[in-house]
């Protein structure tokens, strides 16, 4: 019975992180779009839907440094803020697994703590390989 | 098309894609990519980038709810996602080495067989009471959820764990080699091979697809395939749709979910066979 309660608490924790991570990410995306609208972006801009072989249009960020650069600029780049929201959304599943690792460990389930660690290592390896290829 | 009209159209489309994705355990790419490219004229790369965001948003929205209600099984999800991600990593390394058309053809035929077995199972509300699989017992691959439709607690345990794990590795491998999403394969492996209740299969798939998408999101990001002005309305719409989908799915029968899932398997089987034969449809 205590095992069942412990399992539920880890699932509850992961559920909360996915929920709040998702809502936070979407909140930041929305804030960026509101600022973009306030700057007249939606009035003047006609979206280019074609991907060019060289160079990226406004709204395409390829590194976190570009995003932080846009956030640091004055006035702030509202699309960088929305991109930050997308980044928050993208890392949320990994954060949830990272939180599950100590939670499993604390509830005495070392086996699933190890499995969570393996999954995290695989996610890190994927990100590293992606970075090295592109 | 003005940006305002485009954003609103994509937003409402994404609400529908998110709801369907949450119910069927898919990322929504199977719906979103054709709609974005054919109806809205979005470049395929940007559509795929928006699709990867939609997968993560669907997963976050749906899995948050499903984990709370016990429909999504965290342990089964984590156990199987090891196979999927390692398969995807091997698949990415093998891409270009193995002839993809032959693979697509084999996959299409395998999916056709899956469609046949899905038809045979259409009336099965819940799997029969399972024999004890030693690995399922060792790794606690079991659970309980309260079925709102049946108005009772449903107890389940995974069967044929080795086969399910291998199928997940295969799904990841093909996903990595062919660049296709693997939500449908995950659902099939859990439903058909591991004999989990259909709703548990789609709900657990929802948790898993977020992790596998997160593993590849950085590739799309660094390639410049994620356009904020396209991905942002997709993310907002899909998350809202996913919450809506979880509410609906909890009240559906397992047989209804399977009936909704069947056309997806048939579509995937046909498209893989067509690609494998080197045919191009208009």
Coordinates of N, CA, C and O in Angstrom, one line a residue, chain A residues 3 7-8 10-12 14-16 18-19 21-23 26 29-30 33 36 41-43 45-52 56-64 67 79 82-84 86-87 89-94 96-97 100 104 107 109 111-112 115-116 118-119 122-123 125-131 134, chain B residues 1-4 6-7 40-46 52-53 56-57 59-61 63-65 67-70 72-76 78-79 81-83 85-86 89 93 137-141 144 207 210-212 214-219 221-233 235-236 239 243:
Chain A
X3 N 3.8 1.4 -1.1 CA 4.5 1.4 -2.4 C 3.6 2.1 -3.4 O 4.0 2.9 -4.2
X7 N 4.4 5.5 -5.4 CA 4.3 5.5 -6.9 C 3.5 6.7 -7.3 O 3.8 7.4 -8.2
X8 N 2.3 6.8 -6.7 CA 1.4 7.9 -7.0 C 2.1 9.2 -6.9 O 1.9 10.1 -7.7
X10 N 5.3 10.0 -7.2 CA 6.2 10.3 -8.2 C 5.4 10.7 -9.5 O 5.8 11.7 -10.2
X11 N 4.4 10.0 -9.8 CA 3.5 10.3 -10.9 C 2.9 11.7 -10.8 O 2.8 12.4 -11.8
X12 N 2.5 12.0 -9.6 CA 1.9 13.3 -9.3 C 2.9 14.4 -9.6 O 2.6 15.4 -10.2
X14 N 5.6 14.3 -11.5 CA 5.9 14.4 -13.0 C 4.7 15.1 -13.7 O 4.9 15.9 -14.5
X15 N 3.5 14.7 -13.2 CA 2.3 15.3 -13.8 C 2.3 16.9 -13.6 O 2.0 17.6 -14.5
X16 N 2.7 17.3 -12.4 CA 2.7 18.7 -12.0 C 3.8 19.4 -12.9 O 3.5 20.5 -13.4
X18 N 5.0 18.6 -15.8 CA 4.5 18.6 -17.2 C 3.5 19.7 -17.4 O 3.5 20.5 -18.3
X19 N 2.6 19.8 -16.4 CA 1.5 20.8 -16.5 C 2.0 22.2 -16.4 O 1.8 23.0 -17.2
X21 N 5.2 23.2 -16.6 CA 6.2 23.5 -17.7 C 5.5 23.9 -18.9 O 5.8 24.9 -19.6
X22 N 4.4 23.1 -19.2 CA 3.6 23.4 -20.4 C 3.0 24.8 -20.4 O 3.0 25.6 -21.3
X23 N 2.4 25.1 -19.2 CA 1.6 26.4 -19.0 C 2.6 27.5 -19.0 O 2.3 28.6 -19.6
X26 N 3.8 28.1 -22.6 CA 2.8 28.7 -23.4 C 2.5 30.2 -23.0 O 2.3 31.1 -23.8
X29 N 5.3 32.2 -24.5 CA 5.0 32.3 -26.0 C 3.9 33.4 -26.2 O 4.1 34.3 -27.1
X30 N 2.9 33.3 -25.4 CA 1.8 34.3 -25.6 C 2.2 35.7 -25.3 O 1.8 36.6 -26.0
X33 N 4.0 37.0 -28.2 CA 3.1 37.4 -29.3 C 2.3 38.7 -29.0 O 2.0 39.5 -29.9
X36 N 4.6 41.4 -29.6 CA 4.8 41.5 -31.1 C 3.6 42.3 -31.7 O 3.8 43.1 -32.5
X41 N 3.5 44.1 -35.2 CA 4.0 43.0 -36.0 C 3.0 42.4 -36.8 O 3.2 42.1 -38.0
X42 N 1.8 42.2 -36.3 CA 0.7 41.5 -37.0 C 0.1 42.4 -38.1 O -0.4 41.9 -39.0
X43 N 0.2 43.7 -37.9 CA -0.3 44.6 -38.9 C 0.5 44.7 -40.2 O 0.0 44.8 -41.3
X45 N 3.4 42.7 -40.9 CA 4.2 41.6 -41.4 C 3.3 40.6 -42.2 O 2.3 40.2 -41.8
X46 N 3.8 40.3 -43.3 CA 3.2 39.2 -44.1 C 4.2 38.0 -44.0 O 5.4 38.2 -44.3
X47 N 3.8 36.9 -43.5 CA 4.7 35.8 -43.1 C 5.3 35.1 -44.4 O 4.5 34.8 -45.3
X48 N 6.6 35.0 -44.4 CA 7.3 34.3 -45.5 C 7.3 32.8 -45.0 O 8.0 32.4 -44.1
X49 N 6.6 32.0 -45.8 CA 6.4 30.6 -45.4 C 7.4 29.6 -46.1 O 7.4 28.4 -45.9
X50 N 8.3 30.2 -46.9 CA 9.3 29.4 -47.6 C 10.6 29.5 -46.9 O 11.1 30.6 -46.5
X51 N 11.2 28.3 -46.8 CA 12.5 28.3 -46.1 C 13.6 28.6 -47.2 O 13.7 27.9 -48.2
X52 N 14.5 29.6 -46.9 CA 15.6 29.9 -47.8 C 16.8 29.0 -47.5 O 17.0 28.7 -46.3
X56 N 18.3 33.0 -42.2 CA 17.0 32.7 -41.6 C 16.2 34.0 -41.4 O 16.8 35.0 -41.1
X57 N 14.9 33.9 -41.7 CA 14.1 35.1 -41.5 C 13.9 35.4 -40.1 O 14.2 34.6 -39.2
X58 N 13.3 36.6 -39.8 CA 13.0 37.0 -38.4 C 12.0 35.9 -37.8 O 11.1 35.5 -38.5
X59 N 12.3 35.5 -36.6 CA 11.4 34.5 -36.0 C 12.0 33.2 -36.0 O 11.5 32.3 -35.3
X60 N 13.1 33.0 -36.7 CA 13.8 31.7 -36.6 C 15.1 31.9 -35.8 O 16.0 32.7 -36.2
X61 N 15.2 31.1 -34.7 CA 16.4 31.2 -33.9 C 17.0 29.8 -33.9 O 16.3 28.8 -33.8
X62 N 18.4 29.8 -34.0 CA 19.0 28.4 -34.1 C 19.9 28.2 -32.9 O 20.5 27.1 -32.8
X63 N 20.0 29.1 -31.9 CA 20.8 28.9 -30.7 C 20.2 29.6 -29.6 O 19.5 30.6 -29.7
X64 N 20.5 29.2 -28.4 CA 20.0 29.8 -27.1 C 20.7 31.2 -27.1 O 20.0 32.2 -26.6
X67 N 18.6 33.7 -28.8 CA 17.4 34.0 -28.0 C 17.8 35.0 -26.9 O 17.1 36.1 -26.7
X79 N 9.8 38.3 -30.5 CA 9.9 36.9 -31.0 C 10.9 36.1 -30.3 O 10.7 34.9 -30.2
X82 N 9.0 34.8 -27.4 CA 8.2 33.6 -27.8 C 9.1 32.4 -28.0 O 8.7 31.2 -27.6
X83 N 10.3 32.6 -28.6 CA 11.2 31.5 -28.8 C 11.6 30.9 -27.4 O 11.8 29.7 -27.3
X84 N 11.8 31.8 -26.4 CA 12.2 31.3 -25.1 C 11.0 30.4 -24.6 O 11.3 29.3 -24.0
X86 N 9.1 28.5 -26.3 CA 9.2 27.3 -27.0 C 10.3 26.4 -26.5 O 10.2 25.2 -26.3
X87 N 11.4 27.1 -26.1 CA 12.6 26.3 -25.4 C 12.1 25.7 -24.1 O 12.4 24.6 -23.8
X89 N 9.1 24.9 -23.3 CA 8.3 23.7 -23.7 C 9.1 22.5 -24.1 O 8.8 21.4 -23.7
X90 N 10.2 22.7 -24.8 CA 11.0 21.6 -25.3 C 11.8 20.9 -24.2 O 12.0 19.7 -24.3
X91 N 12.2 21.7 -23.2 CA 13.0 21.0 -22.1 C 12.1 20.4 -21.0 O 12.6 19.7 -20.2
X92 N 10.8 20.7 -21.0 CA 9.9 20.3 -20.0 C 9.9 18.8 -19.8 O 10.0 18.3 -18.6
X93 N 9.8 17.9 -20.8 CA 9.8 16.5 -20.6 C 11.1 16.0 -19.9 O 11.0 15.1 -19.0
X94 N 12.2 16.6 -20.3 CA 13.5 16.1 -19.7 C 13.6 16.6 -18.3 O 14.0 15.8 -17.4
X96 N 11.0 16.9 -16.3 CA 10.1 16.0 -15.6 C 10.8 14.6 -15.2 O 10.7 14.1 -14.1
X97 N 11.6 14.1 -16.2 CA 12.3 12.8 -15.9 C 13.5 13.1 -14.9 O 13.7 12.3 -14.0
X100 N 12.0 13.0 -11.6 CA 11.5 11.7 -11.2 C 12.6 10.9 -10.6 O 12.4 10.0 -9.8
X104 N 12.1 8.8 -7.3 CA 12.1 7.3 -7.3 C 13.1 6.9 -6.2 O 12.8 6.0 -5.4
X107 N 11.8 7.2 -2.7 CA 10.7 6.3 -2.3 C 11.3 4.9 -2.3 O 10.5 3.9 -2.1
X109 N 12.7 3.2 -4.7 CA 12.7 2.5 -5.9 C 14.0 2.8 -6.8 O 14.0 3.6 -7.7
X111 N 15.6 0.9 -8.8 CA 15.6 0.4 -10.1 C 15.0 1.4 -11.1 O 15.6 1.7 -12.2
X112 N 14.0 2.1 -10.7 CA 13.4 3.1 -11.6 C 14.2 4.4 -11.6 O 14.2 5.2 -12.5
X115 N 16.7 3.7 -14.2 CA 16.0 3.8 -15.5 C 15.9 5.2 -15.9 O 16.1 5.6 -17.1
X116 N 15.4 6.1 -15.0 CA 15.3 7.5 -15.3 C 16.6 8.1 -15.6 O 16.7 8.9 -16.5
X118 N 19.2 6.5 -17.0 CA 19.5 6.0 -18.3 C 18.8 6.8 -19.4 O 19.4 7.3 -20.4
X119 N 17.5 7.1 -19.2 CA 16.7 7.9 -20.1 C 17.3 9.3 -20.3 O 17.4 9.8 -21.4
X122 N 20.4 9.2 -22.3 CA 20.1 9.1 -23.7 C 19.6 10.4 -24.3 O 20.0 10.7 -25.5
X123 N 18.9 11.1 -23.6 CA 18.4 12.5 -24.1 C 19.6 13.4 -24.2 O 19.7 14.1 -25.2
X125 N 22.7 12.4 -24.8 CA 23.5 11.9 -25.9 C 22.9 12.4 -27.2 O 23.6 12.8 -28.2
X126 N 21.5 12.3 -27.3 CA 20.8 12.8 -28.5 C 21.1 14.2 -28.8 O 21.4 14.6 -29.9
X127 N 21.0 15.1 -27.7 CA 21.2 16.5 -27.9 C 22.7 16.8 -28.3 O 22.9 17.6 -29.2
X128 N 23.6 16.0 -27.7 CA 25.0 16.2 -28.1 C 25.3 15.8 -29.5 O 26.0 16.5 -30.3
X129 N 24.7 14.7 -29.9 CA 24.9 14.2 -31.3 C 24.3 15.2 -32.3 O 24.9 15.6 -33.3
X130 N 23.1 15.8 -31.9 CA 22.5 16.8 -32.8 C 23.3 18.0 -32.9 O 23.5 18.5 -34.0
X131 N 23.9 18.4 -31.8 CA 24.8 19.6 -31.8 C 26.0 19.4 -32.6 O 26.5 20.3 -33.3
X134 N 24.9 19.2 -36.5 CA 24.4 20.5 -37.1 C 25.1 21.6 -36.4 O 24.6 22.3 -35.6
Chain B
X1 N -1.9 35.6 -47.6 CA -2.7 35.5 -46.4 C -2.0 36.4 -45.3 O -0.8 36.3 -45.2
X2 N -2.8 37.2 -44.6 CA -2.1 38.1 -43.6 C -1.7 37.2 -42.4 O -2.2 36.1 -42.2
X3 N -0.8 37.8 -41.7 CA -0.2 37.0 -40.5 C -1.3 36.7 -39.5 O -1.4 35.7 -38.9
X4 N -2.2 37.7 -39.3 CA -3.3 37.5 -38.3 C -4.2 36.4 -38.7 O -4.5 35.5 -37.9
X6 N -3.6 33.9 -40.8 CA -2.8 32.7 -40.8 C -2.7 32.2 -39.3 O -2.9 31.0 -39.1
X7 N -2.3 33.1 -38.4 CA -2.1 32.6 -37.0 C -3.4 32.1 -36.4 O -3.4 31.0 -35.7
X40 N -2.1 25.6 -46.0 CA -1.5 26.9 -45.7 C -0.2 27.3 -46.4 O 0.3 28.3 -46.2
X41 N 0.3 26.3 -47.2 CA 1.5 26.6 -48.0 C 2.8 26.8 -47.2 O 3.7 27.4 -47.7
X42 N 2.8 26.2 -46.1 CA 4.0 26.3 -45.2 C 5.1 25.3 -45.8 O 4.8 24.2 -46.2
X43 N 6.3 25.8 -45.8 CA 7.5 24.9 -46.2 C 7.5 23.7 -45.4 O 7.3 23.7 -44.2
X44 N 7.8 22.5 -46.0 CA 7.8 21.2 -45.3 C 8.7 21.3 -44.1 O 8.4 20.7 -43.0
X45 N 9.9 21.9 -44.2 CA 10.8 22.0 -43.0 C 10.2 22.7 -41.8 O 10.3 22.3 -40.7
X46 N 9.5 23.8 -42.1 CA 8.9 24.6 -41.0 C 7.7 23.8 -40.5 O 7.4 23.8 -39.3
X52 N 7.1 19.0 -34.4 CA 7.9 18.5 -33.3 C 7.5 19.3 -32.0 O 7.4 18.7 -30.9
X53 N 7.2 20.6 -32.2 CA 6.7 21.4 -31.1 C 5.3 20.9 -30.7 O 4.9 20.8 -29.5
X56 N 5.5 17.8 -28.5 CA 5.9 18.0 -27.1 C 4.7 18.7 -26.3 O 4.4 18.4 -25.2
X57 N 4.0 19.6 -27.0 CA 2.9 20.3 -26.4 C 1.7 19.3 -26.1 O 1.1 19.3 -25.0
X59 N 2.1 16.1 -25.6 CA 2.5 15.2 -24.6 C 2.4 15.9 -23.2 O 1.9 15.3 -22.3
X60 N 2.9 17.2 -23.1 CA 2.8 17.9 -21.8 C 1.4 18.0 -21.4 O 1.1 17.8 -20.2
X61 N 0.5 18.5 -22.3 CA -0.9 18.7 -21.9 C -1.6 17.4 -21.6 O -2.3 17.3 -20.5
X63 N -0.2 14.1 -21.1 CA 0.4 13.3 -20.0 C 0.2 13.8 -18.7 O 0.1 13.1 -17.7
X64 N 0.2 15.2 -18.5 CA 0.0 15.8 -17.2 C -1.3 15.3 -16.6 O -1.4 14.9 -15.4
X65 N -2.4 15.3 -17.4 CA -3.7 14.8 -17.0 C -3.7 13.3 -16.8 O -4.3 12.8 -15.8
X67 N -1.4 11.1 -16.3 CA -0.6 10.6 -15.1 C -1.3 10.8 -13.8 O -1.3 10.0 -12.9
X68 N -2.0 11.9 -13.7 CA -2.8 12.3 -12.5 C -3.9 11.3 -12.3 O -4.2 10.9 -11.2
X69 N -4.6 10.9 -13.4 CA -5.7 10.0 -13.3 C -5.3 8.5 -13.4 O -6.2 7.7 -13.3
X70 N -4.1 8.2 -13.6 CA -3.6 6.8 -13.7 C -3.7 6.2 -15.0 O -3.4 5.0 -15.2
X72 N -2.1 7.0 -17.7 CA -0.7 6.9 -18.3 C 0.1 6.2 -17.2 O 0.1 6.6 -16.1
X73 N 0.9 5.2 -17.6 CA 1.7 4.5 -16.7 C 3.2 4.9 -16.8 O 3.9 4.7 -17.8
X74 N 3.6 5.7 -15.8 CA 5.0 6.3 -15.8 C 6.1 5.2 -15.9 O 7.0 5.4 -16.7
X75 N 5.9 4.1 -15.2 CA 7.0 3.1 -15.2 C 7.0 2.4 -16.6 O 8.1 2.2 -17.1
X76 N 5.9 2.0 -17.1 CA 5.9 1.4 -18.4 C 6.5 2.4 -19.4 O 7.3 2.0 -20.3
X78 N 8.6 4.9 -19.0 CA 10.1 5.1 -18.8 C 10.8 3.8 -19.3 O 11.9 3.9 -20.0
X79 N 10.3 2.6 -18.9 CA 10.9 1.4 -19.3 C 11.0 1.3 -20.8 O 12.0 0.9 -21.4
X81 N 10.6 3.7 -23.1 CA 11.2 4.8 -23.9 C 12.7 4.6 -24.0 O 13.4 5.1 -24.9
X82 N 13.3 3.7 -23.1 CA 14.7 3.4 -23.2 C 15.0 2.7 -24.6 O 15.9 3.0 -25.3
X83 N 14.0 1.8 -24.9 CA 14.2 1.1 -26.2 C 13.9 2.0 -27.4 O 14.7 2.0 -28.4
X85 N 14.3 5.4 -27.6 CA 15.3 6.4 -27.9 C 16.6 5.7 -28.4 O 17.3 6.2 -29.3
X86 N 17.0 4.6 -27.8 CA 18.2 3.9 -28.3 C 18.0 3.4 -29.7 O 18.9 3.5 -30.5
X89 N 18.5 6.5 -31.9 CA 19.9 6.8 -32.0 C 20.6 5.9 -33.0 O 21.3 6.4 -33.9
X93 N 22.1 6.8 -36.9 CA 23.4 6.5 -37.4 C 23.4 5.6 -38.7 O 24.3 5.7 -39.5
X137 N 6.6 -8.5 -13.8 CA 6.6 -8.6 -12.3 C 7.8 -7.9 -11.7 O 7.8 -7.1 -10.8
X138 N 9.0 -8.2 -12.4 CA 10.3 -7.7 -11.9 C 10.3 -6.2 -12.0 O 10.8 -5.5 -11.2
X139 N 9.7 -5.6 -13.1 CA 9.8 -4.2 -13.3 C 8.5 -3.5 -13.0 O 8.3 -2.3 -13.4
X140 N 7.6 -4.1 -12.3 CA 6.3 -3.5 -11.9 C 5.6 -2.9 -13.1 O 5.1 -1.8 -13.0
X141 N 5.5 -3.6 -14.2 CA 4.8 -3.1 -15.4 C 3.3 -3.4 -15.3 O 2.8 -4.2 -16.1
X144 N -3.4 0.3 -12.2 CA -4.8 0.4 -12.0 C -5.3 1.8 -12.4 O -4.6 2.8 -12.2
X207 N 2.8 10.1 -23.1 CA 4.0 10.5 -22.2 C 5.3 10.3 -23.0 O 6.2 11.1 -23.0
X210 N 6.6 12.7 -26.0 CA 7.2 13.9 -25.5 C 8.7 13.8 -25.3 O 9.5 14.6 -25.7
X211 N 9.0 12.6 -24.7 CA 10.5 12.4 -24.5 C 11.2 12.1 -25.8 O 12.3 12.7 -26.0
X212 N 10.7 11.3 -26.7 CA 11.4 11.0 -27.9 C 11.4 12.3 -28.8 O 12.4 12.5 -29.4
X214 N 11.5 15.4 -27.6 CA 12.5 16.3 -26.9 C 13.9 15.9 -27.3 O 14.8 16.7 -27.5
X215 N 14.1 14.5 -27.6 CA 15.5 14.0 -28.0 C 15.8 14.6 -29.3 O 17.0 14.8 -29.6
X216 N 14.8 14.8 -30.2 CA 15.2 15.2 -31.6 C 14.9 16.7 -31.8 O 15.3 17.2 -32.8
X217 N 14.3 17.4 -30.8 CA 13.9 18.8 -31.0 C 15.1 19.7 -31.3 O 15.0 20.6 -32.1
X218 N 16.2 19.3 -30.6 CA 17.4 20.2 -30.8 C 17.9 20.1 -32.2 O 18.5 21.1 -32.7
X219 N 17.7 19.0 -32.9 CA 18.1 18.9 -34.3 C 17.4 19.9 -35.1 O 17.9 20.6 -35.9
X221 N 15.7 22.5 -34.1 CA 16.0 23.8 -33.7 C 17.3 24.4 -34.3 O 17.4 25.4 -34.9
X222 N 18.4 23.5 -34.2 CA 19.7 24.0 -34.7 C 19.7 24.1 -36.3 O 20.5 24.8 -36.8
X223 N 18.8 23.4 -36.9 CA 18.7 23.4 -38.4 C 18.0 24.7 -38.9 O 17.9 25.0 -40.0
X224 N 17.3 25.3 -37.9 CA 16.5 26.5 -38.3 C 15.1 26.1 -38.8 O 14.5 26.9 -39.5
X225 N 14.6 25.0 -38.4 CA 13.3 24.5 -38.9 C 12.2 25.0 -38.0 O 11.0 24.7 -38.4
X226 N 12.5 25.5 -36.9 CA 11.4 26.0 -36.0 C 11.2 27.5 -36.1 O 12.0 28.3 -35.6
X227 N 10.1 27.8 -36.8 CA 9.8 29.2 -37.1 C 8.8 29.7 -36.0 O 7.7 29.1 -35.9
X228 N 9.2 30.6 -35.2 CA 8.4 31.0 -34.0 C 7.0 31.4 -34.4 O 6.1 31.0 -33.7
X229 N 6.9 32.2 -35.5 CA 5.5 32.6 -35.9 C 4.6 31.5 -36.4 O 3.4 31.7 -36.5
X230 N 5.2 30.4 -36.7 CA 4.4 29.2 -37.1 C 4.2 28.3 -35.9 O 3.1 27.8 -35.6
X231 N 5.3 28.0 -35.2 CA 5.3 27.1 -34.1 C 4.5 27.6 -32.9 O 3.9 26.9 -32.2
X232 N 4.5 29.0 -32.7 CA 3.8 29.5 -31.5 C 2.3 29.3 -31.5 O 1.7 28.7 -30.6
X233 N 1.6 29.6 -32.6 CA 0.1 29.3 -32.6 C -0.1 27.8 -32.6 O -1.1 27.4 -32.0
X235 N 1.7 25.6 -30.9 CA 1.9 25.2 -29.5 C 0.7 25.5 -28.6 O 0.2 24.7 -27.9
X236 N 0.2 26.8 -28.8 CA -0.9 27.2 -28.0 C -2.2 26.4 -28.3 O -2.8 25.9 -27.4
X239 N -1.8 22.6 -27.2 CA -1.9 22.4 -25.7 C -3.4 22.5 -25.3 O -3.8 21.7 -24.5
X243 N -5.7 19.3 -23.7 CA -6.5 19.3 -22.5 C -8.0 18.8 -22.8 O -8.6 18.1 -22.1

